[in-house]
Amino acid sequence: MAALTEFELIARFFRRPGRSAVLGVGDDAALLQPAPGCELAVSVDMLVAGRHFFADVDPESLGHKTLAVNLSDMAAMGATPRWALLAGALPQARPEWLAAFAHGFFALADAHGVELVGGDTTCGPLTLCITIIGEVPQGRALKRSGAKPGDAVWVSGALGDAALALAHYSRDIELSSAELATCERALQRPNARIALGERLRGVASAAIDLSDGLTGDLAHVMEESRVGARVRLGAIPRSAAMEARLRGSYREVALRCLLAGGDDYELCFTAPPERTAEVEALGRELGLEMACIGTVTEGSTLTIDDETGHRLERVPRAFDHFAE
Amino acid sequence: MAALTEFELIARFFRRPGRSAVLGVGDDAALLQPAPGCELAVSVDMLVAGRHFFADVDPESLGHKTLAVNLSDMAAMGATPRWALLAGALPQARPEWLAAFAHGFFALADAHGVELVGGDTTCGPLTLCITIIGEVPQGRALKRSGAKPGDAVWVSGALGDAALALAHYSRDIELSSAELATCERALQRPNARIALGERLRGVASAAIDLSDGLTGDLAHVMEESRVGARVRLGAIPRSAAMEARLRGSYREVALRCLLAGGDDYELCFTAPPERTAEVEALGRELGLEMACIGTVTEGSTLTIDDETGHRLERVPRAFDHFAE
């Protein structure tokens, strides 16, 4: 098959009839008409092969995940995602790879009504960069800075399974094939909690999505809100695979995965205690496990109590992209 | 000096007090309030070391150029740039490099009133990705699709000097040190034609910025407008260095630089012939050389007449990122 030019590539896989955009892919810029009374929430994420994903990962899953991690930022703001731009460096132009990537990307985009309105492709080490733009009613966005002492700390869904899959690959832990399948799904097919974020507007006092790991991400909320937090390890939702490792000889690895593994894309948020019943009802309505894992405190310290009520001595910290 | 964490890096070099954004760097997303009656123009560009720039390029110039190429997309839409997001993969976190890059970036951003409202940094092969967001009064954006047969084809400023610098580096051509200085400035410090783009609203029928080279970029306008074009080689503005090469034994290389070199970041636009005086007056007012280089025609062919009025046999085509 003859090599496709860059422009043919874009046209073939990523140009689709415009929907909500005034002008989509194919001009110097997309033209967007934001809804009146809304602010725009805008975020960018860059994913590098060998660091955020394996270079030989299934391209359809990669297409899904590349968008999912950005949708997750919208969920964390309580924003409704509307438009995305995709820039990618690719080592070569392989039509089958691109078709599968586009399939995974657009399946998720369509599920959330997100339109791809711009992009850039170039040759280079496999790197993907997504910009996501969402809308949120003016003044109603969920920020990191609103947590107050006394608020409850909540988490949606089980944490650490994506990190368990990675720990299995690196032979730090061994999962059964059934456990691995569950953990791989968490790693490769995360779901952004868009509906939850939208419904938390006016309920949550602060929110963040768990991309770097619970301790690190919660620390961002604490810093922006100038508060501390006290978390009960036993209250953090986890899978059966995680629970088994926490009770066994791989407890240290499991703790690191649960508290600092990252790649969870669940929401961590705070809400005044009087909103507890509301949050629980929301969880039932959306079919999401909503766990109250602790309390916002005065000060600036993150304390984690283990299952016996003792303070955890060493709190695993979040992944830092330049720390290794 | 101790290694900085990713978050310290962001805080140190890229977090500045917010201005026009409701919420800037430091949350899951930035919150922006678009002006009423405006559409948003949004564009993304990815620059890869070794392809779009030399890995050892002066970081201050790189900071300037990374933003400039994106501002140029706004100019091409007639949009006023407002906000930018910057994602970067860096092989390592070198504070001096980052400080210089940030200096070049923010100097240009400040000159155009552009605010950096989001970003992402990660470790990886040096890759930069900018998303730029601008505003344009509703329905007034300059698109690629409005050119009509009979319209004049215009170009702002001299073309091909950036490509001449690259041709010198690759020893395809030899420049004097004075010529090289001029051409290097064109390569490393391009100026986006923002004021020109804004003033062309309601005057130009179509516009594009010259990033891939005149022939390729004009072809995009032709395709989107379903027209052809006839261009006079002799009318294309060029530097003295370019003129000398076009007349000498390096004519073929010079032609390729002039017509398909790219990295010009001048505007190419079309306008009805009755707007000629207006365009010329605008050039005088803005201190820009405005050259009418040809005419929009029926059909779909790009014809270039050489200095003697003969049709150029082989028209150099634009750079394709996957073609080599």
XYZ file of C-alpha atoms in Angstrom:
648
model
C 0.000 0.000 0.000
C 1.389 3.374 -0.970
C 2.400 5.631 1.896
C -0.246 8.187 2.741
C 0.673 11.828 2.992
C 0.051 13.635 6.244
C -2.980 15.368 4.787
C -4.450 12.168 3.410
C -3.960 10.569 6.814
C -5.834 13.336 8.566
C -8.627 13.304 6.027
C -8.953 9.547 6.088
C -9.083 8.837 9.777
C -9.829 12.008 11.639
C -11.965 14.266 9.497
C -15.635 13.690 10.039
C -18.665 15.796 9.196
C -18.886 18.664 11.661
C -21.584 18.645 14.280
C -21.517 21.194 17.038
C -18.447 23.100 15.897
C -18.899 26.061 13.579
C -15.818 24.897 11.682
C -13.936 21.702 12.451
C -10.766 19.941 11.258
C -9.359 21.370 8.023
C -8.741 25.084 8.530
C -6.035 26.953 10.441
C -8.164 26.677 13.564
C -11.523 25.318 14.610
C -14.288 27.791 15.334
C -16.407 27.046 18.372
C -19.509 28.745 19.690
C -19.698 28.325 23.473
C -23.148 28.163 25.060
C -24.296 31.436 26.658
C -23.886 31.562 30.452
C -21.152 28.954 30.440
C -17.492 29.117 31.220
C -15.079 26.963 29.289
C -12.969 24.358 31.043
C -9.788 23.590 29.086
C -7.109 21.041 29.808
C -4.187 19.385 28.053
C -2.438 16.040 28.614
C 0.583 14.547 26.945
C 1.149 10.778 26.787
C 4.552 9.398 25.846
C 5.187 5.823 24.676
C 7.245 3.855 27.175
C 6.216 6.131 30.003
C 2.437 6.469 29.988
C 1.789 3.409 27.857
C 3.680 0.544 26.250
C 4.673 1.283 22.657
C 3.118 -2.018 21.555
C -0.207 -1.444 23.333
C -3.370 -2.272 21.420
C -4.022 0.977 19.464
C -7.793 0.829 19.982
C -7.320 0.806 23.764
C -4.778 3.598 23.402
C -7.279 5.691 21.450
C -9.815 5.131 24.216
C -7.428 5.893 27.045
C -5.876 8.964 25.427
C -9.283 10.595 25.387
C -10.430 9.095 28.711
C -7.655 10.693 30.736
C -8.663 14.080 29.361
C -12.363 13.508 29.876
C -11.434 12.726 33.457
C -10.120 16.268 33.887
C -13.489 17.569 32.724
C -15.245 15.287 35.227
C -13.032 16.689 37.973
C -14.201 20.207 37.077
C -17.871 19.251 36.853
C -17.673 20.263 33.192
C -19.490 18.750 30.238
C -16.894 17.859 27.593
C -17.688 19.264 24.141
C -14.622 19.451 21.908
C -11.197 17.825 21.617
C -8.006 18.473 19.664
C -5.512 15.690 19.074
C -1.838 16.146 18.232
C 0.346 13.145 17.685
C 3.898 12.288 16.763
C 4.089 8.847 15.147
C 7.211 6.910 14.164
C 5.504 5.957 10.908
C 2.133 6.254 9.217
C 0.535 2.812 9.549
C -3.056 2.882 8.311
C -4.149 -0.188 10.343
C -2.721 1.296 13.529
C -4.371 4.662 12.873
C -7.706 3.090 12.008
C -7.747 1.125 15.282
C -6.637 4.163 17.284
C -9.323 6.316 15.666
C -11.927 3.612 16.374
C -11.141 3.553 20.100
C -10.965 7.338 20.242
C -14.209 8.053 18.424
C -16.187 5.327 20.205
C -15.534 7.094 23.505
C -15.914 10.565 21.976
C -19.313 9.629 20.554
C -20.423 8.124 23.861
C -19.847 11.522 25.475
C -20.913 13.732 22.555
C -17.385 15.069 22.138
C -16.348 16.371 18.721
C -12.776 16.268 17.412
C -12.258 19.753 16.020
C -8.539 19.998 15.398
C -5.268 18.221 15.317
C -1.732 17.943 14.132
C 0.232 14.897 13.062
C 3.953 14.665 12.631
C 6.688 12.080 12.476
C 8.530 11.430 15.729
C 8.749 9.228 18.809
C 5.193 8.071 19.616
C 3.649 10.911 21.647
C 0.023 11.925 21.959
C -1.335 15.218 23.151
C -5.004 15.905 23.716
C -6.654 19.192 24.487
C -10.177 18.924 25.816
C -12.679 21.756 26.070
C -15.847 21.539 28.110
C -18.588 23.808 29.318
C -19.716 24.483 32.848
C -22.397 26.923 34.032
C -20.723 30.139 35.121
C -19.276 29.999 38.640
C -20.315 26.380 39.204
C -17.092 24.530 38.362
C -15.603 22.124 40.897
C -12.232 23.478 41.931
C -9.459 22.033 44.050
C -9.590 24.972 46.391
C -12.952 24.692 48.158
C -12.380 21.977 50.794
C -13.173 23.018 54.387
C -12.164 21.363 57.683
C -14.940 18.973 58.672
C -15.832 18.079 55.078
C -15.914 14.385 54.225
C -13.384 13.024 51.705
C -14.993 10.806 49.069
C -13.735 8.502 46.355
C -15.720 6.939 43.501
C -14.864 3.326 42.676
C -11.993 0.978 43.471
C -8.420 2.293 43.371
C -5.088 0.753 42.464
C -6.072 -1.947 39.973
C -4.350 -0.251 37.018
C -1.179 -0.067 39.105
C -1.568 -3.736 40.066
C -1.516 -4.659 36.369
C 1.726 -2.696 35.941
C 3.181 -4.311 39.078
C 2.343 -7.691 37.559
C 4.136 -6.785 34.294
C 7.204 -5.690 36.241
C 7.040 -8.919 38.311
C 6.638 -7.068 41.583
C 3.448 -9.025 42.173
C 1.740 -11.997 40.597
C -1.905 -11.918 39.584
C -4.076 -14.821 38.475
C -5.227 -14.577 34.874
C -8.731 -13.579 36.022
C -7.311 -10.883 38.304
C -5.001 -9.671 35.557
C -7.921 -9.361 33.143
C -9.774 -7.114 35.608
C -6.706 -5.025 36.345
C -5.785 -4.693 32.669
C -9.252 -3.404 31.952
C -8.784 -0.763 34.641
C -5.429 0.169 33.101
C -6.473 0.248 29.460
C -10.132 1.178 29.518
C -10.651 3.719 32.284
C -14.018 5.452 32.434
C -14.124 9.158 33.084
C -16.742 10.011 35.702
C -18.421 12.716 33.637
C -21.966 12.202 34.907
C -20.744 12.142 38.493
C -18.788 15.377 38.021
C -21.798 17.132 36.515
C -24.031 15.989 39.372
C -21.515 17.038 42.030
C -21.854 20.707 41.028
C -23.276 22.447 44.079
C -22.670 19.347 46.226
C -18.894 18.852 46.364
C -16.720 21.554 47.915
C -13.605 20.477 45.972
C -12.723 17.763 43.465
C -9.811 16.241 41.582
C -9.435 13.194 39.382
C -7.038 10.477 40.466
C -4.396 10.326 37.779
C -1.188 10.469 39.827
C -2.449 8.463 42.805
C -4.641 9.186 45.819
C -2.021 10.618 48.178
C -0.489 12.931 45.603
C -3.772 14.101 44.145
C -5.396 14.597 47.544
C -2.309 16.617 48.488
C -3.102 18.988 45.583
C -6.588 19.557 46.994
C -5.093 20.109 50.464
C -2.571 22.582 49.127
C -5.061 24.570 47.053
C -7.613 24.526 49.898
C -4.986 25.102 52.644
C -6.235 22.188 54.700
C -5.071 18.775 55.930
C -6.808 15.426 55.686
C -7.144 12.226 57.673
C -7.881 9.113 55.640
C -8.900 5.620 56.795
C -7.005 3.039 54.764
C -9.708 0.433 55.402
C -12.354 2.686 53.857
C -10.630 3.066 50.481
C -12.563 1.002 47.949
C -10.537 -1.807 46.372
C -10.987 -4.944 44.310
C -10.797 -8.470 45.671
C -7.361 -8.800 44.056
C -6.153 -5.717 45.918
C -7.719 -6.833 49.199
C -5.944 -10.201 48.970
C -2.551 -8.540 48.368
C -3.070 -6.048 51.203
C -3.581 -8.983 53.597
C -0.676 -11.020 52.224
C 3.072 -10.826 51.879
C 2.836 -8.279 49.046
C 1.261 -5.667 51.286
C 3.922 -2.997 50.626
C 3.543 -3.218 46.848
C -0.237 -3.290 47.163
C -0.226 -0.235 49.431
C 1.848 1.645 46.901
C -0.587 0.678 44.141
C -3.643 1.624 46.183
C -2.356 4.926 47.541
C 0.050 6.151 44.892
C -0.358 3.964 41.814
C -2.299 6.466 39.787
C -4.080 5.851 36.513
C -7.332 5.389 38.451
C -9.382 8.162 36.853
C -11.874 7.995 39.676
C -12.919 11.238 41.352
C -11.737 12.253 44.790
C -13.892 15.011 46.215
C -14.859 16.679 49.431
C -18.367 17.561 50.600
C -19.874 18.938 53.790
C -21.076 16.153 56.097
C -24.724 17.215 55.664
C -24.508 16.214 51.980
C -23.643 12.587 52.812
C -27.082 11.116 52.053
C -27.143 13.037 48.761
C -23.754 11.682 47.699
C -24.774 8.132 48.608
C -28.023 8.455 46.650
C -26.052 9.761 43.670
C -23.791 6.715 43.835
C -26.797 4.392 43.765
C -28.376 6.304 40.885
C -25.203 6.237 38.783
C -24.278 2.682 39.789
C -20.962 3.843 41.268
C -19.423 2.787 44.567
C -19.097 5.982 46.610
C -16.849 5.636 49.630
C -16.309 8.177 52.382
C -12.614 7.604 53.098
C -11.882 10.303 55.630
C -12.200 13.880 56.781
C -10.724 17.253 55.903
C -8.772 18.701 58.835
C -7.124 21.951 59.846
C -3.413 22.195 59.114
C -1.577 20.820 56.119
C -0.833 17.187 56.985
C -2.130 14.057 55.318
C -2.568 11.291 57.905
C -3.525 7.769 56.905
C -4.799 5.394 59.599
C -4.254 1.717 58.859
C -6.842 -1.014 59.445
C -5.986 -1.165 63.158
C -6.296 2.583 63.666
C -2.545 3.199 63.772
C -1.019 5.952 61.712
C 0.705 4.664 58.595
C 4.416 5.433 59.008
C 5.470 5.740 55.410
C 2.859 7.169 53.064
C 3.691 6.219 49.465
C 3.884 9.340 47.376
C 2.577 10.047 43.914
C 4.469 9.276 40.782
C 6.679 12.108 39.571
C 7.567 12.146 35.899
C 11.066 13.466 36.534
C 11.822 11.622 39.768
C 13.424 8.524 38.288
C 21.263 21.586 42.474
C 18.670 19.075 43.608
C 16.350 17.776 40.921
C 13.021 19.561 40.874
C 9.819 17.567 40.903
C 7.378 17.992 38.058
C 5.099 20.104 40.212
C 7.907 22.323 41.430
C 8.980 22.805 37.819
C 5.535 23.913 36.764
C 5.171 26.225 39.712
C 8.601 27.735 39.240
C 8.595 28.542 35.562
C 5.072 28.468 34.268
C 2.686 29.508 37.009
C 2.033 33.207 36.998
C -0.706 35.281 38.594
C -3.911 34.885 36.586
C -5.117 37.764 34.479
C -7.959 37.223 32.069
C -8.647 33.587 32.918
C -11.178 32.793 35.617
C -8.841 30.017 36.805
C -5.407 29.342 35.336
C -2.615 26.793 35.767
C -2.993 24.623 38.879
C -6.389 22.929 38.721
C -7.681 20.029 36.629
C -8.575 22.494 33.907
C -8.448 26.209 33.278
C -11.715 28.124 33.327
C -12.143 30.722 30.617
C -14.887 33.262 30.048
C -15.191 34.031 26.334
C -16.328 37.497 25.345
C -20.000 37.743 24.371
C -20.639 37.774 20.618
C -17.371 36.035 19.860
C -16.582 32.645 18.486
C -13.517 30.830 19.706
C -10.733 29.883 17.323
C -8.745 26.895 18.606
C -5.682 25.275 17.137
C -2.967 22.829 18.166
C 0.601 22.317 16.916
C 3.183 19.744 17.859
C 6.912 20.383 17.461
C 9.379 17.507 17.640
C 13.131 17.905 18.244
C 15.161 16.874 15.224
C 12.237 17.475 12.894
C 10.824 20.921 13.568
C 13.859 22.236 15.388
C 17.375 21.188 16.301
C 17.589 19.571 19.730
C 20.408 21.958 20.679
C 18.595 25.124 19.555
C 18.768 28.123 21.851
C 15.859 27.483 24.279
C 14.794 31.120 24.390
C 14.306 31.153 20.619
C 12.502 27.831 20.883
C 10.121 29.276 23.463
C 9.428 32.180 21.118
C 8.945 30.041 18.042
C 6.790 27.409 19.736
C 4.253 30.089 20.552
C 4.769 32.052 17.319
C 3.745 29.175 15.050
C 0.501 28.888 16.988
C -0.149 32.609 17.038
C 0.264 32.422 13.283
C -2.759 30.110 13.075
C -4.776 32.729 14.930
C -3.572 35.414 12.506
C -4.701 33.227 9.622
C -8.210 33.086 11.116
C -8.352 36.812 11.837
C -8.641 35.875 15.504
C -7.253 37.692 18.530
C -5.205 35.214 20.573
C -6.180 35.084 24.247
C -5.068 31.873 25.939
C -2.473 29.135 25.444
C -1.830 25.692 26.909
C 1.630 24.156 26.730
C 2.420 20.451 26.989
C 5.991 19.290 26.803
C 8.001 16.118 26.993
C 11.558 16.828 28.116
C 14.468 14.383 28.315
C 15.405 15.878 31.666
C 14.414 18.756 33.918
C 17.134 21.379 33.438
C 16.225 24.583 35.245
C 18.442 26.848 33.086
C 16.938 25.425 29.905
C 13.398 25.820 31.238
C 14.040 29.351 32.467
C 15.308 30.418 29.028
C 12.454 28.653 27.239
C 9.907 30.295 29.546
C 11.552 33.683 28.961
C 11.201 33.412 25.188
C 7.691 32.079 25.469
C 6.363 34.678 27.880
C 8.037 37.630 26.144
C 6.016 36.850 23.017
C 2.888 35.922 24.999
C 3.004 39.232 26.851
C 3.528 41.155 23.620
C 0.238 39.736 22.370
C -1.664 39.683 25.665
C -1.802 35.891 25.644
C -2.144 34.082 28.964
C -0.771 30.594 29.638
C -3.666 28.837 31.337
C -2.693 25.184 31.369
C -0.035 22.664 30.686
C 1.449 19.274 31.202
C 5.081 18.265 31.543
C 6.472 14.802 31.308
C 9.737 13.035 30.696
C 10.345 11.889 27.125
C 11.946 12.756 23.788
C 11.861 16.568 23.468
C 8.394 17.361 22.085
C 6.331 20.505 22.511
C 2.627 20.879 21.974
C 0.798 24.180 22.122
C -2.911 24.784 22.053
C -3.920 28.331 21.303
C -7.356 29.821 21.825
C -8.442 33.110 20.328
C -11.596 35.124 19.878
C -13.157 36.413 16.714
C -16.436 38.297 16.304
C -19.145 35.831 15.340
C -19.184 34.950 11.641
C -16.172 37.141 10.823
C -13.335 34.594 10.884
C -11.063 34.283 7.847
C -11.507 30.800 6.433
C -9.691 28.923 3.720
C -12.885 28.403 1.796
C -13.915 31.851 0.598
C -11.616 32.506 -2.394
C -13.423 33.366 -5.650
C -12.128 33.357 -9.254
C -10.889 36.848 -10.033
C -9.694 37.529 -6.480
C -6.115 38.666 -6.064
C -3.663 36.415 -4.203
C -1.602 38.303 -1.612
C 1.389 37.512 0.536
C 2.749 39.527 3.483
C 6.537 39.768 3.715
C 9.454 37.907 2.171
C 9.293 34.125 1.813
C 11.872 31.374 1.967
C 14.537 32.845 4.235
C 13.945 30.320 7.031
C 14.367 27.538 4.483
C 17.547 29.195 3.159
C 19.036 28.968 6.659
C 18.223 25.251 6.764
C 19.644 24.797 3.252
C 22.834 26.459 4.468
C 23.058 24.097 7.465
C 22.618 21.108 5.171
C 25.254 22.537 2.775
C 22.847 22.727 -0.143
C 23.636 26.398 -0.416
C 26.188 28.786 1.047
C 25.222 32.044 2.681
C 27.486 34.880 3.783
C 27.509 35.438 7.533
C 25.330 38.552 7.136
C 22.846 36.645 4.989
C 22.858 33.750 7.429
C 22.099 36.089 10.333
C 19.036 37.430 8.503
C 17.849 33.976 7.504
C 18.427 32.542 10.988
C 16.325 35.300 12.428
C 13.513 34.360 10.034
C 13.888 30.713 11.092
C 14.118 31.226 14.832
C 12.148 34.379 15.503
C 9.143 34.396 13.199
C 6.499 37.035 13.837
C 2.869 36.037 13.673
C 0.846 38.550 11.651
C -1.839 39.022 14.293
C -2.619 42.684 13.587
C -2.797 41.978 9.861
C -5.190 39.062 10.379
C -7.478 41.135 12.570
C -7.543 43.955 10.025
C -8.223 41.597 7.116
C -11.599 40.613 8.589
C -14.172 41.769 6.065
C -11.443 42.464 3.485
C -9.881 39.075 2.662
C -12.044 36.361 1.119
C -9.779 33.531 2.356
C -6.544 33.265 4.322
C -3.941 30.788 5.484
C -0.593 31.110 7.197
C 2.501 29.876 5.404
C 3.872 27.096 7.576
C 4.336 24.291 5.036
C 5.343 26.476 2.108
C 3.514 28.691 -0.385
C 2.546 26.069 -2.955
C 1.241 23.568 -0.431
C -0.573 26.109 1.695
C -2.091 27.905 -1.290
C -3.230 24.460 -2.473
C -5.205 24.100 0.764
C -7.010 27.369 0.055
C -7.662 26.226 -3.529
C -9.021 22.897 -2.353
C -11.281 24.355 0.324
C -12.469 27.124 -2.019
C -12.682 24.814 -5.074
C -10.659 27.160 -7.242
C -7.320 27.282 -9.037
C -4.637 29.958 -8.934
C -2.060 31.538 -11.194
C 0.983 32.963 -9.461
C 3.781 35.185 -10.838
C 7.112 33.966 -9.487
C 8.657 37.397 -9.960
C 6.009 38.986 -7.736
C 6.726 36.837 -4.684
C 8.521 39.003 -2.129
C 12.010 37.794 -1.278
C 15.168 38.945 0.454
C 18.326 40.061 -1.328
C 19.910 36.734 -0.380
C 17.063 34.858 -2.033
C 17.109 37.080 -5.116
C 20.837 36.461 -5.596
C 20.378 32.672 -5.382
C 17.411 32.717 -7.766
C 19.610 34.417 -10.360
C 22.595 32.168 -9.775
C 23.596 28.542 -10.056
C 21.594 27.603 -6.938
C 18.287 28.540 -8.544
C 16.692 25.105 -8.028
C 17.419 25.051 -4.288
C 16.326 28.675 -3.957
C 13.071 27.978 -5.816
C 12.338 25.115 -3.450
C 13.001 27.362 -0.457
C 10.863 30.195 -1.833
C 7.910 28.103 -2.970
C 7.911 25.134 -0.632
C 10.359 25.815 2.180
C 7.785 26.585 4.782
C 8.380 28.078 8.234
C 7.541 31.515 6.800
C 4.575 32.352 9.055
C 3.527 35.099 6.701
C -0.109 35.273 5.639
C -1.294 34.255 2.193
C -4.766 35.584 1.492
C -7.154 36.364 -1.302
C -9.214 39.515 -1.737
C -11.505 40.902 -4.430
C -9.612 43.213 -6.834
C -11.619 46.236 -5.659
C -10.016 45.891 -2.215
C -6.479 46.339 -3.604
C -5.988 49.930 -2.442
C -7.261 48.989 1.005
C -4.795 46.092 1.307
C -1.924 48.300 0.162
C -2.862 51.006 2.667
C -3.000 48.369 5.404
C 0.506 47.236 4.504
C 1.805 50.798 4.793
C 0.025 51.309 8.101
C 1.389 48.091 9.619
C 4.827 48.454 8.053
C 4.484 45.169 6.165
C 5.375 44.465 2.559
C 2.121 43.401 0.901
C 2.601 41.763 -2.478
C -0.070 40.790 -4.953
C 1.437 37.597 -6.362
C -1.328 36.353 -8.634
C -4.973 35.657 -9.273
C -7.559 33.093 -8.248
C -8.831 31.161 -11.270
C -11.572 28.704 -12.154
C -10.569 25.049 -12.024
C -8.228 23.387 -9.582
C -4.741 23.947 -10.997
C -1.899 25.967 -9.534
C 0.138 27.554 -12.310
C 3.330 29.458 -11.609
C 4.748 31.735 -14.310
C 8.476 32.310 -14.114
C 10.191 35.675 -14.573
C 9.966 35.387 -18.379
C 6.250 34.542 -18.361
C 6.770 30.839 -19.026
C 4.979 28.280 -16.943
C 7.235 26.688 -14.337
C 7.537 23.007 -15.295
C 8.155 21.466 -11.906
C 6.438 23.167 -9.002
C 8.164 22.241 -5.727
C 5.624 20.817 -3.338
C 5.156 21.390 0.373
C 6.963 19.471 2.997
C 5.133 16.341 4.157
C 5.987 15.040 7.623
C 5.657 11.410 6.552
C 7.022 11.697 3.025
C 10.668 10.969 3.748
